[in-house]
């Protein structure tokens, strides 16, 4: 499973600006990054009159646009998907996923505090808080407080915590009824070997590197 | 596997307008529809200055936006994905996928011909052509020619061909190295039962309805 880290903080604290700098820094170091923006108030992405807008307005539940080098998807959902499900379903081939928002989700998080907006951490008691980044000098015994303009320092922390101990080799991600299931390495290995063994005799399956299966039972 | 049908035809022949009407008609009949627009010349969907645009510009390979009732994804790809892969990866829970474009793909297709644009079918020799829809009255012995304004007639054809003989019960879709593999019902059943049997003893897996697995080997 790709590691997920969340930038959380009050509106206007500078999460997007910081995320931009950290994504650019990590990309510059050769990592592939996916991002998820939690837009609690809703968003508009499609423009009136465009073909994709017309498809959607006609009643399509999901609209996909596919062009040279780029894909876009606009999809209706009944309930909100958590970052793990969004990452599993839509983001592949990346080393890390950084989310903007999702302070209530159970992923490691970095809180952004800008003194013009607030002076109190909102996630101080959250066991998933791994750092504070701020223009205030907080003294925390257990987690680092990094300057809000020090994107390199934040990238260093992310690299050290999430990007240098990735296990290479066989991995299996599993979603059941829309919920991500954490598998122990032994179970992952058993699943991978059993499925590979079943598929190998089939046409077109002799050299599987990436296998995706979706089942309805 | 969800059936895919493609509306093909020259630029300006009215594919989008027809697709809108047919999607509305099928949606009105209670079907869930997904659409894929093939944009050979590329598209712009994100607006400068928006957070998702800023994430993408900073270097993120994939950006996901998640809001109430809606998800959007913008993703870089090295090579173009075919409709089967796009459908498998991004569209779930629908009864049918209608594509605008993809005349070279091997899916059943309906050619749209408007006499102001052209008078000759471009897919006449394609064995996947299942109908022509036009404001010209073509006489084809083997396929129907439906009036270009008769969205109901086209929806009837799609319903009859693709929506009334869906097999209910266990199904399994498989993608290996990015390519969809067609599985016989016997193999699908074996795969589903084996994987269900392996997963059932695990925590959180006791009542699987939708199972998704992604493996790298």
Coordinates of C-alpha atoms in Angstrom, one line a residue:
Chain A
X1 CA 0.0 0.0 0.0
X2 CA 1.3 3.5 -0.9
X3 CA 1.9 5.6 2.1
X4 CA -0.5 8.5 2.7
X5 CA 0.3 11.7 4.6
X6 CA -2.2 14.5 5.2
X7 CA -1.6 18.3 5.5
X8 CA -4.2 19.5 7.8
X9 CA -5.0 22.9 9.4
X10 CA -7.5 25.7 9.4
X11 CA -8.7 27.3 6.2
X12 CA -6.3 30.0 5.0
X13 CA -3.3 28.5 6.9
X14 CA -1.5 27.9 3.7
X15 CA -1.9 24.2 3.2
X16 CA -2.1 24.4 -0.6
X17 CA 1.0 26.6 -0.9
X18 CA 3.0 24.3 1.4
X19 CA 1.7 21.2 -0.5
X20 CA 2.8 22.8 -3.8
X21 CA 6.3 23.4 -2.5
X22 CA 6.7 19.9 -0.9
X23 CA 5.3 18.1 -4.0
X24 CA 7.8 20.1 -6.2
X25 CA 10.6 19.2 -3.8
X26 CA 9.8 15.5 -3.7
X27 CA 9.2 15.4 -7.5
X28 CA 12.6 17.0 -7.9
X29 CA 14.1 14.2 -5.8
X30 CA 12.7 11.7 -8.3
X31 CA 9.7 10.5 -6.4
X32 CA 6.3 10.2 -8.0
X33 CA 3.6 11.9 -6.0
X34 CA -0.2 11.7 -6.1
X35 CA -2.4 14.2 -4.3
X36 CA -5.9 14.3 -2.9
X37 CA -7.8 17.5 -2.1
X38 CA -10.6 17.2 0.3
X39 CA -13.2 19.8 -0.7
X40 CA -15.8 19.7 2.0
X41 CA -17.9 22.4 0.4
X42 CA -18.0 20.8 -3.0
X43 CA -16.2 21.9 -6.2
X44 CA -16.9 22.7 -9.8
X45 CA -14.3 21.4 -12.3
X46 CA -16.2 21.1 -15.6
X47 CA -17.2 24.1 -17.7
X48 CA -20.7 24.6 -19.1
X49 CA -21.0 23.6 -22.7
X50 CA -18.0 21.3 -22.9
X51 CA -18.7 17.8 -24.1
X52 CA -17.9 16.2 -20.7
X53 CA -20.3 18.7 -19.1
X54 CA -22.9 17.7 -21.6
X55 CA -22.4 14.0 -21.0
X56 CA -22.7 14.5 -17.2
X57 CA -25.8 16.7 -17.5
X58 CA -27.5 14.1 -19.7
X59 CA -27.3 11.7 -16.8
X60 CA -24.1 9.8 -17.0
X61 CA -23.0 8.6 -13.5
X62 CA -19.3 8.7 -14.5
X63 CA -17.7 10.6 -17.3
X64 CA -14.2 9.9 -18.5
X65 CA -12.1 12.1 -20.8
X66 CA -9.1 10.5 -22.5
X67 CA -6.6 12.6 -24.5
X68 CA -3.0 12.4 -25.3
X69 CA -1.0 11.9 -22.1
X70 CA -4.0 12.8 -19.8
X71 CA -7.1 11.3 -18.4
X72 CA -9.9 13.0 -16.4
X73 CA -12.7 11.4 -14.6
X74 CA -15.9 13.0 -13.1
X75 CA -17.9 10.6 -11.0
X76 CA -21.0 10.7 -8.8
X77 CA -20.8 8.9 -5.5
X78 CA -23.4 8.2 -2.9
X79 CA -21.1 8.6 0.1
X80 CA -17.7 10.2 0.6
X81 CA -14.8 7.9 -0.1
X82 CA -11.9 7.9 2.4
X83 CA -8.3 8.7 1.2
X84 CA -7.3 5.0 1.2
X85 CA -10.2 4.0 -1.2
X86 CA -9.5 7.1 -3.4
X87 CA -5.8 6.2 -3.5
X88 CA -6.5 2.5 -4.3
X89 CA -9.1 3.3 -7.0
X90 CA -7.6 6.2 -8.8
X91 CA -3.9 6.6 -8.0
X92 CA -1.3 4.0 -9.2
X93 CA 2.4 4.1 -9.8
X94 CA 3.2 6.7 -7.2
X95 CA 5.6 6.5 -4.2
X96 CA 3.5 8.6 -1.9
X97 CA 0.1 10.3 -1.7
X98 CA -0.2 13.7 0.0
X99 CA -3.7 14.8 1.0
X100 CA -4.9 18.4 1.6
X101 CA -7.4 18.0 4.4
X102 CA -8.8 14.9 6.0
X103 CA -8.0 15.8 9.6
X104 CA -10.4 13.2 10.9
X105 CA -9.0 10.3 8.8
X106 CA -6.5 7.9 10.5
X107 CA -3.4 8.8 8.3
X108 CA -0.2 10.4 9.5
X109 CA -0.7 14.1 9.5
X110 CA 1.3 17.3 9.5
X111 CA -0.6 20.3 10.9
X112 CA -0.1 23.7 9.2
X113 CA -0.5 26.7 11.6
X114 CA -0.2 30.3 10.5
X115 CA -0.3 32.8 13.3
X116 CA -2.5 35.3 11.3
X117 CA -5.2 32.5 11.3
X118 CA -4.8 30.8 14.6
X119 CA -2.2 30.0 17.3
X120 CA -3.5 26.7 18.6
X121 CA -2.9 23.3 17.1
X122 CA -6.2 21.5 16.3
X123 CA -4.7 18.0 16.1
X124 CA -2.4 18.2 19.2
X125 CA -4.0 15.2 20.8
X126 CA -4.2 13.1 17.6
X127 CA -1.8 10.2 17.8
X128 CA -1.3 10.4 14.0
X129 CA 0.2 13.9 14.2
X130 CA 3.8 13.5 13.1
X131 CA 4.8 17.2 12.9
X132 CA 3.7 20.8 13.1
X133 CA 4.7 23.4 10.5
X134 CA 4.2 27.0 11.5
X135 CA 5.5 30.6 11.6
X136 CA 5.2 30.2 15.4
X137 CA 7.9 28.4 17.2
X138 CA 6.1 25.6 19.1
X139 CA 8.0 23.6 21.6
X140 CA 6.8 20.0 21.4
X141 CA 8.8 17.3 23.1
X142 CA 7.5 14.4 21.0
X143 CA 7.1 15.8 17.5
X144 CA 9.2 18.2 15.3
X145 CA 8.0 21.7 14.7
X146 CA 9.3 22.9 11.2
X147 CA 9.3 26.4 9.8
X148 CA 6.3 26.9 7.5
X149 CA 8.6 28.1 4.7
X150 CA 11.0 25.2 5.1
X151 CA 9.6 22.9 2.4
X152 CA 12.9 21.1 2.1
X153 CA 12.7 20.2 5.9
X154 CA 9.2 18.9 5.5
X155 CA 10.2 16.9 2.4
X156 CA 13.1 15.5 4.4
X157 CA 10.8 14.4 7.2
X158 CA 8.4 12.7 4.6
X159 CA 11.3 11.1 2.8
X160 CA 12.8 9.7 6.0
X161 CA 9.5 8.5 7.4
X162 CA 7.8 7.1 4.3
X163 CA 10.0 6.8 1.4
X164 CA 13.2 5.1 2.5
X165 CA 11.8 1.9 4.0
X166 CA 9.6 0.8 1.2
X167 CA 9.5 -3.0 0.8
X168 CA 10.2 -4.0 -2.7
X169 CA 8.8 -7.2 -4.1
X170 CA 5.3 -8.6 -4.2
X171 CA 2.5 -6.5 -2.8
X172 CA -1.2 -6.9 -2.8
X173 CA -3.8 -4.3 -2.0
X174 CA -7.3 -5.4 -1.2
X175 CA -10.7 -3.6 -1.1
X176 CA -13.8 -5.4 0.1
X177 CA -17.2 -3.7 -0.1
X178 CA -15.3 -0.3 -0.6
X179 CA -13.2 -0.7 2.5
X180 CA -9.4 -1.2 2.4
X181 CA -8.2 -4.4 4.2
X182 CA -4.7 -4.4 5.7
X183 CA -3.0 -7.7 4.9
X184 CA 0.0 -9.1 6.6
X185 CA 3.0 -9.8 4.4
X186 CA 2.5 -13.6 4.7
X187 CA -1.1 -13.4 3.5
X188 CA -0.1 -11.0 0.7
X189 CA 2.5 -13.5 -0.5
X190 CA 0.0 -16.4 -0.3
X191 CA -2.6 -14.4 -2.2
X192 CA -0.2 -13.3 -4.9
X193 CA 1.3 -16.8 -5.4
X194 CA -2.1 -18.5 -5.5
X195 CA -3.6 -16.0 -8.0
X196 CA -0.5 -16.0 -10.2
X197 CA -0.6 -19.8 -10.2
X198 CA -4.2 -19.9 -11.3
X199 CA -3.8 -17.3 -14.0
X200 CA -0.5 -18.4 -15.6
X201 CA -1.9 -21.1 -17.8
X202 CA -4.4 -18.6 -19.3
X203 CA -3.8 -16.9 -22.6
X204 CA -2.3 -13.4 -22.2
X205 CA -1.4 -14.1 -18.6
X206 CA 2.1 -15.6 -18.9
X207 CA 4.1 -12.7 -17.6
X208 CA 2.0 -10.8 -15.1
X209 CA 3.7 -7.8 -13.4
X210 CA 0.6 -5.8 -12.6
X211 CA -2.6 -7.8 -11.8
X212 CA -6.0 -6.2 -11.1
X213 CA -9.1 -8.1 -10.4
X214 CA -12.5 -6.8 -9.6
X215 CA -15.2 -9.3 -8.5
X216 CA -18.9 -9.1 -7.7
X217 CA -20.1 -12.1 -5.7
Chain B
X1 CA -17.6 -7.0 -17.9
X2 CA -19.8 -4.0 -18.5
X3 CA -20.8 -3.8 -22.2
X4 CA -19.2 -0.9 -24.2
X5 CA -20.8 0.7 -27.3
X6 CA -19.1 3.5 -29.3
X7 CA -20.7 6.4 -31.2
X8 CA -18.3 7.1 -34.0
X9 CA -18.4 9.5 -37.0
X10 CA -16.8 12.6 -38.5
X11 CA -16.2 15.7 -36.4
X12 CA -19.4 17.8 -36.5
X13 CA -21.7 14.9 -37.3
X14 CA -23.5 15.3 -34.0
X15 CA -22.1 12.5 -31.9
X16 CA -22.3 14.5 -28.6
X17 CA -25.9 15.7 -29.2
X18 CA -27.0 12.1 -30.0
X19 CA -25.1 10.7 -27.0
X20 CA -26.8 13.2 -24.7
X21 CA -30.2 12.2 -25.9
X22 CA -29.5 8.4 -25.7
X23 CA -27.9 8.7 -22.3
X24 CA -31.0 10.7 -21.1
X25 CA -33.3 8.1 -22.6
X26 CA -31.4 5.1 -21.0
X27 CA -31.1 6.9 -17.7
X28 CA -34.9 7.6 -17.8
X29 CA -35.4 3.9 -18.3
X30 CA -33.6 3.2 -15.0
X31 CA -30.2 2.2 -16.4
X32 CA -26.9 3.6 -15.0
X33 CA -24.7 4.8 -17.7
X34 CA -21.0 5.7 -17.9
X35 CA -19.5 7.7 -20.8
X36 CA -16.0 8.0 -22.2
X37 CA -15.1 10.9 -24.5
X38 CA -12.1 10.3 -26.8
X39 CA -10.4 13.7 -27.2
X40 CA -7.7 13.0 -29.7
X41 CA -6.5 16.7 -29.7
X42 CA -6.3 16.9 -25.9
X43 CA -8.4 18.7 -23.4
X44 CA -8.2 21.3 -20.6
X45 CA -10.5 20.6 -17.7
X46 CA -8.8 22.4 -14.8
X47 CA -8.9 26.1 -14.3
X48 CA -5.7 28.1 -13.6
X49 CA -5.4 29.1 -9.9
X50 CA -7.6 26.4 -8.5
X51 CA -6.1 24.1 -5.9
X52 CA -6.3 21.0 -8.1
X53 CA -4.5 23.0 -10.9
X54 CA -1.9 24.1 -8.4
X55 CA -1.3 20.5 -7.2
X56 CA -0.9 19.3 -10.8
X57 CA 1.4 22.2 -11.7
X58 CA 3.6 21.4 -8.7
X59 CA 4.3 18.0 -10.2
X60 CA 1.7 15.6 -8.9
X61 CA 1.2 12.7 -11.4
X62 CA -2.4 12.2 -10.3
X63 CA -4.7 14.7 -8.5
X64 CA -8.0 13.6 -7.0
X65 CA -10.7 16.0 -5.8
X66 CA -13.2 14.7 -3.4
X67 CA -16.3 16.6 -2.4
X68 CA -19.9 15.8 -1.3
X69 CA -21.4 13.4 -3.8
X70 CA -18.6 13.9 -6.4
X71 CA -15.1 12.8 -7.2
X72 CA -12.8 14.2 -9.9
X73 CA -9.5 12.8 -11.1
X74 CA -6.8 14.3 -13.3
X75 CA -4.1 11.8 -14.2
X76 CA -1.0 11.8 -16.4
X77 CA -0.5 8.7 -18.5
X78 CA 2.4 7.6 -20.7
X79 CA 0.3 6.0 -23.4
X80 CA -3.3 6.1 -24.3
X81 CA -5.6 3.8 -22.4
X82 CA -8.2 1.9 -24.4
X83 CA -11.9 2.1 -23.5
X84 CA -11.8 -1.4 -21.7
X85 CA -9.0 -0.3 -19.4
X86 CA -10.6 3.1 -18.8
X87 CA -13.9 1.5 -18.0
X88 CA -12.4 -1.1 -15.7
X89 CA -10.3 1.4 -13.8
X90 CA -12.6 4.3 -13.4
X91 CA -16.3 3.3 -14.1
X92 CA -18.1 0.9 -11.7
X93 CA -21.7 0.3 -10.8
X94 CA -23.0 1.1 -14.3
X95 CA -25.0 -1.1 -16.7
X96 CA -23.4 0.2 -19.9
X97 CA -20.6 2.4 -21.1
X98 CA -21.1 4.6 -24.1
X99 CA -18.1 6.1 -25.8
X100 CA -17.9 9.1 -28.0
X101 CA -15.2 8.3 -30.5
X102 CA -12.8 5.2 -30.6
X103 CA -13.6 4.2 -34.2
X104 CA -10.5 2.0 -34.2
X105 CA -11.2 0.1 -31.0
X106 CA -12.9 -3.3 -31.2
X107 CA -16.2 -2.5 -29.5
X108 CA -19.6 -2.5 -31.1
X109 CA -20.2 0.8 -32.8
X110 CA -22.9 3.0 -34.1
X111 CA -21.9 5.4 -36.9
X112 CA -23.3 8.9 -36.9
X113 CA -23.6 10.5 -40.4
X114 CA -25.0 13.9 -41.1
X115 CA -25.3 14.8 -44.7
X116 CA -24.0 18.4 -44.2
X117 CA -20.7 16.8 -43.1
X118 CA -20.4 13.7 -45.2
X119 CA -22.5 11.1 -47.1
X120 CA -20.2 8.1 -46.9
X121 CA -19.9 5.7 -43.9
X122 CA -16.4 5.4 -42.6
X123 CA -16.9 2.1 -40.7
X124 CA -19.0 0.3 -43.3
X125 CA -16.5 -2.6 -43.5
X126 CA -16.0 -2.8 -39.8
X127 CA -17.4 -6.0 -38.4
X128 CA -18.2 -4.3 -35.2
X129 CA -20.6 -1.8 -36.8
X130 CA -24.1 -2.6 -35.5
X131 CA -26.0 0.4 -36.8
X132 CA -25.9 3.6 -38.8
X133 CA -27.8 6.7 -37.6
X134 CA -28.2 9.4 -40.1
X135 CA -30.4 12.1 -41.8
X136 CA -29.7 10.1 -45.0
X137 CA -31.7 7.0 -45.6
X138 CA -29.1 4.3 -46.1
X139 CA -30.2 0.9 -47.3
X140 CA -28.1 -1.7 -45.5
X141 CA -29.1 -5.3 -45.7
X142 CA -27.3 -6.4 -42.6
X143 CA -27.5 -3.6 -40.1
X144 CA -30.3 -1.1 -39.2
X145 CA -30.2 2.5 -40.3
X146 CA -31.9 4.7 -37.7
X147 CA -33.0 8.3 -38.1
X148 CA -30.4 10.6 -36.4
X149 CA -33.2 12.3 -34.3
X150 CA -34.6 9.0 -33.2
X151 CA -32.9 8.7 -29.8
X152 CA -35.6 6.3 -28.6
X153 CA -34.9 4.0 -31.5
X154 CA -31.2 4.0 -30.8
X155 CA -31.8 3.4 -27.1
X156 CA -34.1 0.5 -28.0
X157 CA -31.4 -1.1 -30.1
X158 CA -28.8 -0.6 -27.3
X159 CA -31.2 -2.0 -24.7
X160 CA -32.1 -5.0 -26.8
X161 CA -28.5 -5.8 -27.7
X162 CA -26.7 -5.1 -24.5
X163 CA -29.0 -4.6 -21.5
X164 CA -31.5 -7.4 -21.6
X165 CA -29.2 -10.4 -21.5
X166 CA -26.9 -9.5 -18.7
X167 CA -25.8 -12.5 -16.7
X168 CA -26.4 -11.9 -13.0
X169 CA -24.3 -13.7 -10.4
X170 CA -20.6 -13.9 -10.0
X171 CA -18.4 -12.0 -12.3
X172 CA -14.7 -11.3 -12.4
X173 CA -12.8 -8.7 -14.5
X174 CA -9.1 -9.1 -14.9
X175 CA -6.5 -6.6 -16.1
X176 CA -2.9 -7.9 -16.5
X177 CA -0.1 -5.4 -17.3
X178 CA -2.8 -2.8 -18.3
X179 CA -4.6 -5.2 -20.7
X180 CA -8.1 -6.6 -20.2
X181 CA -8.2 -10.4 -20.2
X182 CA -11.4 -12.1 -21.3
X183 CA -12.3 -15.0 -18.9
X184 CA -14.6 -17.8 -19.6
X185 CA -17.5 -18.2 -17.1
X186 CA -15.9 -21.4 -15.7
X187 CA -12.6 -19.7 -15.0
X188 CA -14.4 -16.6 -13.5
X189 CA -16.3 -18.9 -11.2
X190 CA -13.1 -20.8 -10.2
X191 CA -11.2 -17.5 -9.6
X192 CA -14.1 -16.0 -7.5
X193 CA -14.5 -19.1 -5.4
X194 CA -10.8 -19.6 -4.7
X195 CA -10.2 -16.0 -3.8
X196 CA -13.4 -15.8 -1.6
X197 CA -12.3 -19.0 0.2
X198 CA -8.8 -17.6 0.9
X199 CA -10.1 -14.2 2.2
X200 CA -13.1 -15.3 4.3
X201 CA -11.1 -16.2 7.4
X202 CA -9.5 -12.8 7.4
X203 CA -10.8 -9.9 9.6
X204 CA -13.2 -7.6 7.7
X205 CA -13.6 -10.1 4.9
X206 CA -16.5 -12.2 6.1
X207 CA -19.2 -10.9 3.8
X208 CA -17.6 -9.9 0.5
X209 CA -19.8 -8.5 -2.2
X210 CA -17.4 -6.4 -4.1
X211 CA -13.7 -7.5 -4.0
X212 CA -10.9 -5.6 -5.6
X213 CA -7.4 -6.7 -5.6
X214 CA -4.3 -5.0 -7.1
X215 CA -1.0 -6.8 -7.2
X216 CA 2.5 -6.1 -8.3
X217 CA 4.7 -9.1 -8.7

